[in-house]
Tab-separated table of C-alpha atoms and ligand atoms in Angstrom:
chain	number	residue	atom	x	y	z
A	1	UNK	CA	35.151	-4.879	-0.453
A	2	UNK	CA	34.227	-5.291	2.752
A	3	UNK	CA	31.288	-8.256	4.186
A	4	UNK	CA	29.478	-4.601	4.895
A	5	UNK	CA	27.022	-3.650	2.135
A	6	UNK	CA	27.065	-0.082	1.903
A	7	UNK	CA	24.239	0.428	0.432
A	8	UNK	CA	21.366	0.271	3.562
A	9	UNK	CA	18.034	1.326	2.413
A	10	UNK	CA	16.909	0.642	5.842
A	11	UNK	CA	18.924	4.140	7.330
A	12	UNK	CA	16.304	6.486	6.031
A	13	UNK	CA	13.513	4.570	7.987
A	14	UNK	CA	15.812	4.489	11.331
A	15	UNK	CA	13.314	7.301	12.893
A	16	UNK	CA	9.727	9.061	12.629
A	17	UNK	CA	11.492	11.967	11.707
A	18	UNK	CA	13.679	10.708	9.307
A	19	UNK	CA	10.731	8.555	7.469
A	20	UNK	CA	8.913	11.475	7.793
A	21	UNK	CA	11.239	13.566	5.481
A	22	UNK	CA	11.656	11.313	3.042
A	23	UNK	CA	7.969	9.818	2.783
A	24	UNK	CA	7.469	10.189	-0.893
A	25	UNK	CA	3.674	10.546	-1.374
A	26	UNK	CA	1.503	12.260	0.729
A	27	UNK	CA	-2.260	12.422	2.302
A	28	UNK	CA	-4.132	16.081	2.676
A	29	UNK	CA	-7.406	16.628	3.455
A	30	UNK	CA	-7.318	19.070	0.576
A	31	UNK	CA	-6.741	15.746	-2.134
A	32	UNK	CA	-9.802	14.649	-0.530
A	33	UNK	CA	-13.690	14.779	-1.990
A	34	UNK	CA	-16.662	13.424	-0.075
A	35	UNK	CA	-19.158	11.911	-1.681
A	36	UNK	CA	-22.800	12.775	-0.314
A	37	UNK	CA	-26.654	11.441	-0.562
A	38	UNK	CA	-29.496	13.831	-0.202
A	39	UNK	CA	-33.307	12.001	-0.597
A	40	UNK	CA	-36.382	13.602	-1.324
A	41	UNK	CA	-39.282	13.008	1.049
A	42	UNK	CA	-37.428	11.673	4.083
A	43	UNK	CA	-37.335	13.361	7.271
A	44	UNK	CA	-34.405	11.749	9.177
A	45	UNK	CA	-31.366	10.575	7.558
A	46	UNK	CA	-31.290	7.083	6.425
A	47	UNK	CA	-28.480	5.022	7.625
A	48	UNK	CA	-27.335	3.033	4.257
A	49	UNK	CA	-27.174	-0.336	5.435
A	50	UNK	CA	-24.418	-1.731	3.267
A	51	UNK	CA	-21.966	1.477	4.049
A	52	UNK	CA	-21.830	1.458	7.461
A	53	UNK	CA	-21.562	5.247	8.562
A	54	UNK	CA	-22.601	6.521	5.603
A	55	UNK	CA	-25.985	8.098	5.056
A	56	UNK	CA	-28.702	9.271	2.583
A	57	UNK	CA	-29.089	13.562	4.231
A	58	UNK	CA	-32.455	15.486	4.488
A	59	UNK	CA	-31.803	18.602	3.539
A	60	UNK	CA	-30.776	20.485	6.725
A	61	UNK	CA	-28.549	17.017	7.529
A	62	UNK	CA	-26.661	17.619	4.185
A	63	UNK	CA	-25.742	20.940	5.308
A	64	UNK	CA	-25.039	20.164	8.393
A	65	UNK	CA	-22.769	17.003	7.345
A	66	UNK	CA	-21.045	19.468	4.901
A	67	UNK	CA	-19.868	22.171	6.996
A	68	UNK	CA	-18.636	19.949	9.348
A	69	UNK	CA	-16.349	18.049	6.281
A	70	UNK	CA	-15.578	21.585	5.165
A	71	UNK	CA	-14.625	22.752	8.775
A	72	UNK	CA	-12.419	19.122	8.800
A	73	UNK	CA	-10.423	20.308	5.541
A	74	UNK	CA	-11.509	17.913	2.874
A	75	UNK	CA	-10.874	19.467	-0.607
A	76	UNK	CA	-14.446	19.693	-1.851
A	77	UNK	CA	-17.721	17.524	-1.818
A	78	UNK	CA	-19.566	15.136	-4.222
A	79	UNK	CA	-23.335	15.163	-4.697
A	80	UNK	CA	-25.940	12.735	-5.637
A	81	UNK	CA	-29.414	13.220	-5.592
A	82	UNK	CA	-32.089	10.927	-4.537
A	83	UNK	CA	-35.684	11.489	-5.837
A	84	UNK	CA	-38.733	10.044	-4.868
A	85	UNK	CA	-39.801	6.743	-6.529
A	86	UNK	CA	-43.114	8.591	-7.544
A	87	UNK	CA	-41.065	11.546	-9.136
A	88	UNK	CA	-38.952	9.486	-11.782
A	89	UNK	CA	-39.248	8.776	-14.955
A	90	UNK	CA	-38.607	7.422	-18.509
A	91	UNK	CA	-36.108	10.494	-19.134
A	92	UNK	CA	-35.189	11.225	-15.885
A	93	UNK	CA	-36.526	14.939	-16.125
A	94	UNK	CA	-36.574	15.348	-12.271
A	95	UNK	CA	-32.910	15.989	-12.419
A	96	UNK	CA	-32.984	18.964	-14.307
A	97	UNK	CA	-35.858	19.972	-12.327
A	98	UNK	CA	-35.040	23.479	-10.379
A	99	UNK	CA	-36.838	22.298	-7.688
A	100	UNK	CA	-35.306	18.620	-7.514
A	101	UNK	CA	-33.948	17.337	-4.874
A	102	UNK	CA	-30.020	17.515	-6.411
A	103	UNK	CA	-30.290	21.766	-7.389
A	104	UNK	CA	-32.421	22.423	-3.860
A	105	UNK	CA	-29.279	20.887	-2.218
A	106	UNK	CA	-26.766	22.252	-4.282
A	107	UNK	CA	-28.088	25.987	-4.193
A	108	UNK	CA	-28.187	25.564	-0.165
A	109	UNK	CA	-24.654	24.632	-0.083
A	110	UNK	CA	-23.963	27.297	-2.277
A	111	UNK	CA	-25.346	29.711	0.310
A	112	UNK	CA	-23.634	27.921	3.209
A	113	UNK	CA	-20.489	27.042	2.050
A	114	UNK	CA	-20.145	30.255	-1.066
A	115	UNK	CA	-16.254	29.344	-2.328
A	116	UNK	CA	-15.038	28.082	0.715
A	117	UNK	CA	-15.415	24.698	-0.999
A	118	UNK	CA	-15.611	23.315	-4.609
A	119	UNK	CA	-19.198	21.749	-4.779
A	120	UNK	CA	-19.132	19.282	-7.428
A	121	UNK	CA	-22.635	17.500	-8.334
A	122	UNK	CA	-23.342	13.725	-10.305
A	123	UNK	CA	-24.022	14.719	-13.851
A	124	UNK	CA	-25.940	11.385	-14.447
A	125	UNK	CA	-29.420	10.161	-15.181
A	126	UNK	CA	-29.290	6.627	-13.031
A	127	UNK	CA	-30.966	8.021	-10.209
A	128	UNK	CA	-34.045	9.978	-11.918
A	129	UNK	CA	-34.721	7.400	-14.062
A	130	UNK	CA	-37.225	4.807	-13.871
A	131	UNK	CA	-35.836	2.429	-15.023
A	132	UNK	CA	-32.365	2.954	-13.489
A	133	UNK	CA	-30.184	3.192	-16.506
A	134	UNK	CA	-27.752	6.269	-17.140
A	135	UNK	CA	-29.195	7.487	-19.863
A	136	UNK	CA	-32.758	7.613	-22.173
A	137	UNK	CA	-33.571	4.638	-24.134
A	138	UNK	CA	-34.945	4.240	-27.677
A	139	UNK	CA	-37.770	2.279	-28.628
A	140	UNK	CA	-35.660	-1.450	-27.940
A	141	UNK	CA	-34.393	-0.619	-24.645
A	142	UNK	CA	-31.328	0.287	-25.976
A	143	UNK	CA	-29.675	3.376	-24.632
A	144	UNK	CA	-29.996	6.523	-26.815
A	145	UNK	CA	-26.404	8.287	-26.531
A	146	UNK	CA	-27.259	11.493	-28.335
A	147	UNK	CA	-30.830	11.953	-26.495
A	148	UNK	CA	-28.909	11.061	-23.539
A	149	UNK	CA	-25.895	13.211	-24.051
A	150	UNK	CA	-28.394	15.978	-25.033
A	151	UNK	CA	-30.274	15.354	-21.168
A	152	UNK	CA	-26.425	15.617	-19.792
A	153	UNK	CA	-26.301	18.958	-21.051
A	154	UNK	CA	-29.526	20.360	-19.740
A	155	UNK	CA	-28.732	18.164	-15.786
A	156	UNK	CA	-25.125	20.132	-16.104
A	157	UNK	CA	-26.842	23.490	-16.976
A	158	UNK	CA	-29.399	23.238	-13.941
A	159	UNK	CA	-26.800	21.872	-11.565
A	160	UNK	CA	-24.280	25.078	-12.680
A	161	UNK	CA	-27.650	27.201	-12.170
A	162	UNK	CA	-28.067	25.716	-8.567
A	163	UNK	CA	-24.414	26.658	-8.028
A	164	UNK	CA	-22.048	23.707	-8.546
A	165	UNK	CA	-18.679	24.681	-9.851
A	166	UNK	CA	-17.984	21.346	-10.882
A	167	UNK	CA	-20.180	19.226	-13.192
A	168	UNK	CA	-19.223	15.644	-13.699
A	169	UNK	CA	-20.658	13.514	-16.110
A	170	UNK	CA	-20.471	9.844	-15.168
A	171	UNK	CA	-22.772	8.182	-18.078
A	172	UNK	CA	-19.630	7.575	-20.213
A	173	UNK	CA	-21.933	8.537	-23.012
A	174	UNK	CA	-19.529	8.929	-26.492
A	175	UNK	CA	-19.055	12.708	-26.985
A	176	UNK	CA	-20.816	13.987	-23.598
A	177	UNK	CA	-17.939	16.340	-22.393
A	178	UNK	CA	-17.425	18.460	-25.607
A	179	UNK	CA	-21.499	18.552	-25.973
A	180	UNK	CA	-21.686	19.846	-21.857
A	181	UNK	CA	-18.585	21.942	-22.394
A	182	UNK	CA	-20.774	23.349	-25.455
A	183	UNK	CA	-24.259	23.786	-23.064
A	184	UNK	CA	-22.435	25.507	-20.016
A	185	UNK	CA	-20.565	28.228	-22.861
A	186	UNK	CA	-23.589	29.132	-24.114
A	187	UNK	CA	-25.178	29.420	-21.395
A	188	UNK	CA	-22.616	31.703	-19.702
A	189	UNK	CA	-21.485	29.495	-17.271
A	190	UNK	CA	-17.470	29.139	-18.814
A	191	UNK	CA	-15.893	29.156	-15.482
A	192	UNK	CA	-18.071	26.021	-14.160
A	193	UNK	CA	-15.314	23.012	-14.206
A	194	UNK	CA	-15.985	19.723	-15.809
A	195	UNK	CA	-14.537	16.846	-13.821
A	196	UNK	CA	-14.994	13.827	-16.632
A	197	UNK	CA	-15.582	10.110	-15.451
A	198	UNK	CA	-13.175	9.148	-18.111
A	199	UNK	CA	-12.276	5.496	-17.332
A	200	UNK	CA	-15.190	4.142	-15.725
A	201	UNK	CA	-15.449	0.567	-15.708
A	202	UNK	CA	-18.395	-1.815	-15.037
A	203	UNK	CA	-17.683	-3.165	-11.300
A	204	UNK	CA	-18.963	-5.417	-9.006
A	205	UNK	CA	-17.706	-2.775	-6.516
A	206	UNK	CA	-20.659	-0.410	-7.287
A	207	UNK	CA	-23.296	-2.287	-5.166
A	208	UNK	CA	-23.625	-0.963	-1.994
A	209	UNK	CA	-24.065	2.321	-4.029
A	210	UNK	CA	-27.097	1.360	-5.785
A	211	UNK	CA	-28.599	0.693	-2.326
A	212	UNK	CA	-27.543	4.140	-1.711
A	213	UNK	CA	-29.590	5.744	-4.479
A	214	UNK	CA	-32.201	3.273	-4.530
A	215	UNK	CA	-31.112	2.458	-7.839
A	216	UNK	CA	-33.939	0.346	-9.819
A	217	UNK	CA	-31.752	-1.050	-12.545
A	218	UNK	CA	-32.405	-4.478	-13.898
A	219	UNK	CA	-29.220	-5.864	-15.896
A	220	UNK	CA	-26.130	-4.195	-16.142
A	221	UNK	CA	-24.646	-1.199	-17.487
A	222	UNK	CA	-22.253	-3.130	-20.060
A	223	UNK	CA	-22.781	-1.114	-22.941
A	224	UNK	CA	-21.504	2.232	-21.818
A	225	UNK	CA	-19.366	1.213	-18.658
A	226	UNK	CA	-15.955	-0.083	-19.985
A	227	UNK	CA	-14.688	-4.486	-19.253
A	228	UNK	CA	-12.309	-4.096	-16.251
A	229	UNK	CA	-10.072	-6.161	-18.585
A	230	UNK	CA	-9.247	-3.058	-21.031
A	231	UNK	CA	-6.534	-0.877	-20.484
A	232	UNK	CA	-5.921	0.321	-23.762
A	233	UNK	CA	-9.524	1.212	-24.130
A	234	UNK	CA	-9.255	3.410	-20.863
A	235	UNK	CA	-6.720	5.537	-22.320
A	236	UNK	CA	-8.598	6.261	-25.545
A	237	UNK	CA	-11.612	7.374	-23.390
A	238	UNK	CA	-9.164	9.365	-20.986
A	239	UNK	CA	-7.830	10.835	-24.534
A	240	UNK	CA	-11.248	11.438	-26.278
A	241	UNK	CA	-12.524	13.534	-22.721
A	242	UNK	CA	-9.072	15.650	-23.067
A	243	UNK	CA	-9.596	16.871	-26.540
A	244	UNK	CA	-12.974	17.447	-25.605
A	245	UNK	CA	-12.392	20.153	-22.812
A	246	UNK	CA	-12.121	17.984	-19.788
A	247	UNK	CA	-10.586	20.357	-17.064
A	248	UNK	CA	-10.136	16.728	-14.979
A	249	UNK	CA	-10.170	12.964	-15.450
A	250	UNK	CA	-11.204	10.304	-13.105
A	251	UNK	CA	-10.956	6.877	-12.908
A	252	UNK	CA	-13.513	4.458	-10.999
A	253	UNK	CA	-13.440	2.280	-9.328
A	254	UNK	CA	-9.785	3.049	-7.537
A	255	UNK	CA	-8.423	-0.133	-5.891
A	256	UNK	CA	-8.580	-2.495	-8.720
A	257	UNK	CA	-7.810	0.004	-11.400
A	258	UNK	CA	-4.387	1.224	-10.201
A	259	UNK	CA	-2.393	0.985	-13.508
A	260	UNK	CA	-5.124	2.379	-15.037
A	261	UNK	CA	-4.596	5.675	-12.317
A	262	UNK	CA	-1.003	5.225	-13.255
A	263	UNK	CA	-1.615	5.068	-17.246
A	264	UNK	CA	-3.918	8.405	-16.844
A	265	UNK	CA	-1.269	10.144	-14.919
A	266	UNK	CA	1.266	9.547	-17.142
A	267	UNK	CA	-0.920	10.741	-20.331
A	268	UNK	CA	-3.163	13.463	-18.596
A	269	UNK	CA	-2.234	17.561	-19.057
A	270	UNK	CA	-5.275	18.160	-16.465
A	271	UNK	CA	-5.720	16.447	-12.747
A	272	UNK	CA	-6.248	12.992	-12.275
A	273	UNK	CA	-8.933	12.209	-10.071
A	274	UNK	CA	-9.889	8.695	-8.583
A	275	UNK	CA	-12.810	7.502	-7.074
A	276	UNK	CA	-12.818	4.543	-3.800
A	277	UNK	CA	-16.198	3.462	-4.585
A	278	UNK	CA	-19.090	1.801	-2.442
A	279	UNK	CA	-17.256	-1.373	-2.456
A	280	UNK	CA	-14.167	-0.874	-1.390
A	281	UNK	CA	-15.536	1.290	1.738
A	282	UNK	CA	-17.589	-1.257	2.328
A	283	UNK	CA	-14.809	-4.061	1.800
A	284	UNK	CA	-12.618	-2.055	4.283
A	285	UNK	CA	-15.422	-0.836	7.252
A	286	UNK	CA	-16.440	-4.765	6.722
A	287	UNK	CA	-13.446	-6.200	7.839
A	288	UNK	CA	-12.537	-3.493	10.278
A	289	UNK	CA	-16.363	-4.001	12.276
A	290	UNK	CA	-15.022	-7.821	12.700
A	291	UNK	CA	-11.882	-6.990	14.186
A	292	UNK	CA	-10.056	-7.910	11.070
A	293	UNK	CA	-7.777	-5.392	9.983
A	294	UNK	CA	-7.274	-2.067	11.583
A	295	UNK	CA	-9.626	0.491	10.168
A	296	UNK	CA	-7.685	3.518	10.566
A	297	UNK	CA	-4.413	1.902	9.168
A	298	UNK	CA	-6.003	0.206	6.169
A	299	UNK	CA	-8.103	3.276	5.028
A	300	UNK	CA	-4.721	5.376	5.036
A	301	UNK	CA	-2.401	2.610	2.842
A	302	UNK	CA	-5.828	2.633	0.639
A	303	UNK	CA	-5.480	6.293	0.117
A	304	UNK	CA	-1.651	6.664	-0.046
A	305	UNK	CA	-1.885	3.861	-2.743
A	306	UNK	CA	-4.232	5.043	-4.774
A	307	UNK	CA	-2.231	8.260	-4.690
A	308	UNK	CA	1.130	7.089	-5.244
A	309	UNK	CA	-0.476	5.117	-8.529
A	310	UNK	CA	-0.819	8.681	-9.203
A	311	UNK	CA	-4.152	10.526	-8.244
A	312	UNK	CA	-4.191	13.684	-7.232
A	313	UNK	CA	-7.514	14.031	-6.214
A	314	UNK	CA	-9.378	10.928	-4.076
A	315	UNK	CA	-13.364	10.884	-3.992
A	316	UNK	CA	-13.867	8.679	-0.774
A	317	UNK	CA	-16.972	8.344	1.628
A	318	UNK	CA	-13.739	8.167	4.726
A	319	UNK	CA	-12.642	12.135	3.251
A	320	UNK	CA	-14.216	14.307	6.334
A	321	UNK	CA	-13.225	10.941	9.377
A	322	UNK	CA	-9.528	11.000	7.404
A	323	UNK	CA	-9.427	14.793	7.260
A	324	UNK	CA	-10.090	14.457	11.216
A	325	UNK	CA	-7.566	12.101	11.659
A	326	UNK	CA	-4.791	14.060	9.707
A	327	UNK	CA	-4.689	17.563	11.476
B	1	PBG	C1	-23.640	6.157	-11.880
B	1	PBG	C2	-22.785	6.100	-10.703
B	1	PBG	C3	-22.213	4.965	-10.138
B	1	PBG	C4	-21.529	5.356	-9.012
B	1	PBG	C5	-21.637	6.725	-8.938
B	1	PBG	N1	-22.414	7.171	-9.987
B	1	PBG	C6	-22.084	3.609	-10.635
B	1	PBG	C7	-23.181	2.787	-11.095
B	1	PBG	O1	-24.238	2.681	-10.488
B	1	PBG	O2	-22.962	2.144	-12.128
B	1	PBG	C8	-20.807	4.437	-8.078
B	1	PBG	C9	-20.291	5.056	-6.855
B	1	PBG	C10	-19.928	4.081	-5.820
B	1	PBG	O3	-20.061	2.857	-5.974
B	1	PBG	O4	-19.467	4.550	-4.761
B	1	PBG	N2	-24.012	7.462	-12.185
């Protein structure tokens, strides 16, 4: 024995190089998804005030917006729709509505972009409906999962019409993959994937995002949106979606949710997917606008953490600026 420990961790980090080669997890533009707004009715985009950066598109914005993050590498893009107040409703039927605002967009990105992305679309009813919640609701004001799972099916249809080739339901209705898995076979469309907001818990985090779709929701979304306190509960749900068809799994929100990622990785046969919500941008751009932390450092160790947990696949507003900053 010598007073020499032999082994020095520290060797492999003695260079760029050397930490380079042995970095362990990495961050492509290709793991990246952008998430998008396009609004009905406006005719500039709308800076969203609580995600600095980030805007709700007019049509030719969108496209514009999206071959520019296509041209930057990022591995596919997100859609949300949002409507006019005057065009929602109790049921939310705008969505499903070939000429609402989600299809328009999605069948002009189709003719943009063709394959040379995966366009995936919000398979949700939060931002037709009137009064804000994901899904219909029965004559107490209680959500109605099979009339709601039953609207999933027709929003998927339309959206796979319009030209998505991913839809992905993110009610967290019980049985809403297998029922959309049964709705896009029949009608043809057995190629269109369905990325499934398996573990999607009820988060503080989500508020910017409302602002983003203009959300009108009273109350909370506690009784289809999982406690951030159960674990166990996220793996049955990542479990159910599996047997039901899901092609991938996501988990939202990202940051606080990390064992969760891990959990899914570890019992998942299809891509995990993870999803740095409204919150945590807004957390991170927050801090960075004051001078706090360094923007283009913390958004990276965000990414590369949420991907060593074990997500393959990162929705983030940052995807196209990150994309720029990696090539
Ligand atoms: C609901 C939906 C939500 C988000 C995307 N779709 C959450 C909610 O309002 O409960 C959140 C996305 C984000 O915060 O970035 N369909």
């Amino acid at each position: 024995m010598t007073g020499f420990p032999r082994q020095r961790p520290r060797r492999l980090r003695s260079t760029p190089a050397l930490r380079r080669l042995v970095a362990q997890t990495s961050l492509e533009p290709r793991h990246l998804v952008l998430p998008m707004f396009v609004a009905d009715g406006i005719a500039e985009p709308r800076p969203i005030s609580s995600m600095p950066g980030v805007y709700q598109h007019t049509r030719d914005s969108l496209r514009a917006a999206a071959a520019d993050a296509v041209a930057a590498g990022v591995g596919g893009l997100m859609l949300f729709g949002v409507p006019q107040q005057a065009d929602k409703d109790a049921t939310g039927s705008v969505g499903a509505a070939p000429d609402g605002v989600l299809n328009v967009a999605l069948r002009d990105l189709a003719a943009d972009l063709g394959d040379a992305t995966v366009l995936m679309a919000d398979t949700c009813l939060d931002e037709f409906t009137d009064h804000g919640h994901c899904g219909v609701l029965d004559h107490r004001g209680r959500i109605d999962n099979d009339a709601t799972v039953a609207g999933y099916v027709e929003l998927a249809v339309a959206q796979a019409e319009s030209g998505a080739h991913v839809v992905s339901p993110s009610g967290m209705m019980d049985g809403q993959v297998a029922a959309i898995r049964d709705g896009l076979d029949s009608a043809g469309f057995h190629d269109t994937v369905i990325l499934a907001y398996a573990a999607k818990f009820a988060s503080a985090f989500y508020g910017p995002f409302r602002d983003a779709v203009a959300s009108t929701l009273s109350g909370d979304r506690r009784t289809y949106q999982q406690e951030p306190g159960n674990a166990r509960e996220a793996v049955r749900e990542i479990t159910l979606d599996l047997a039901e068809g899901a092609d991938m799994v996501m988990v939202k929100p990202a940051m606080g949710y990390l064992d969760v990622i891990a959990a899914a990785a570890e019992v998942s046969s299809v891509p995990v997917a993870a999803y740095q919500v409204s919150g945590e941008y807004s957390m991170i751009a927050a801090a960075a606008a004051n001078g706090w932390i360094d923007l283009r450092s913390a958004v990276c160790e965000s990414l590369i953490g949420i991907r060593r947990a074990g997500a393959d696949i990162v929705l983030t507003y940052w995807a196209a600026e990150v994309s720029g900053w990696l090539m």
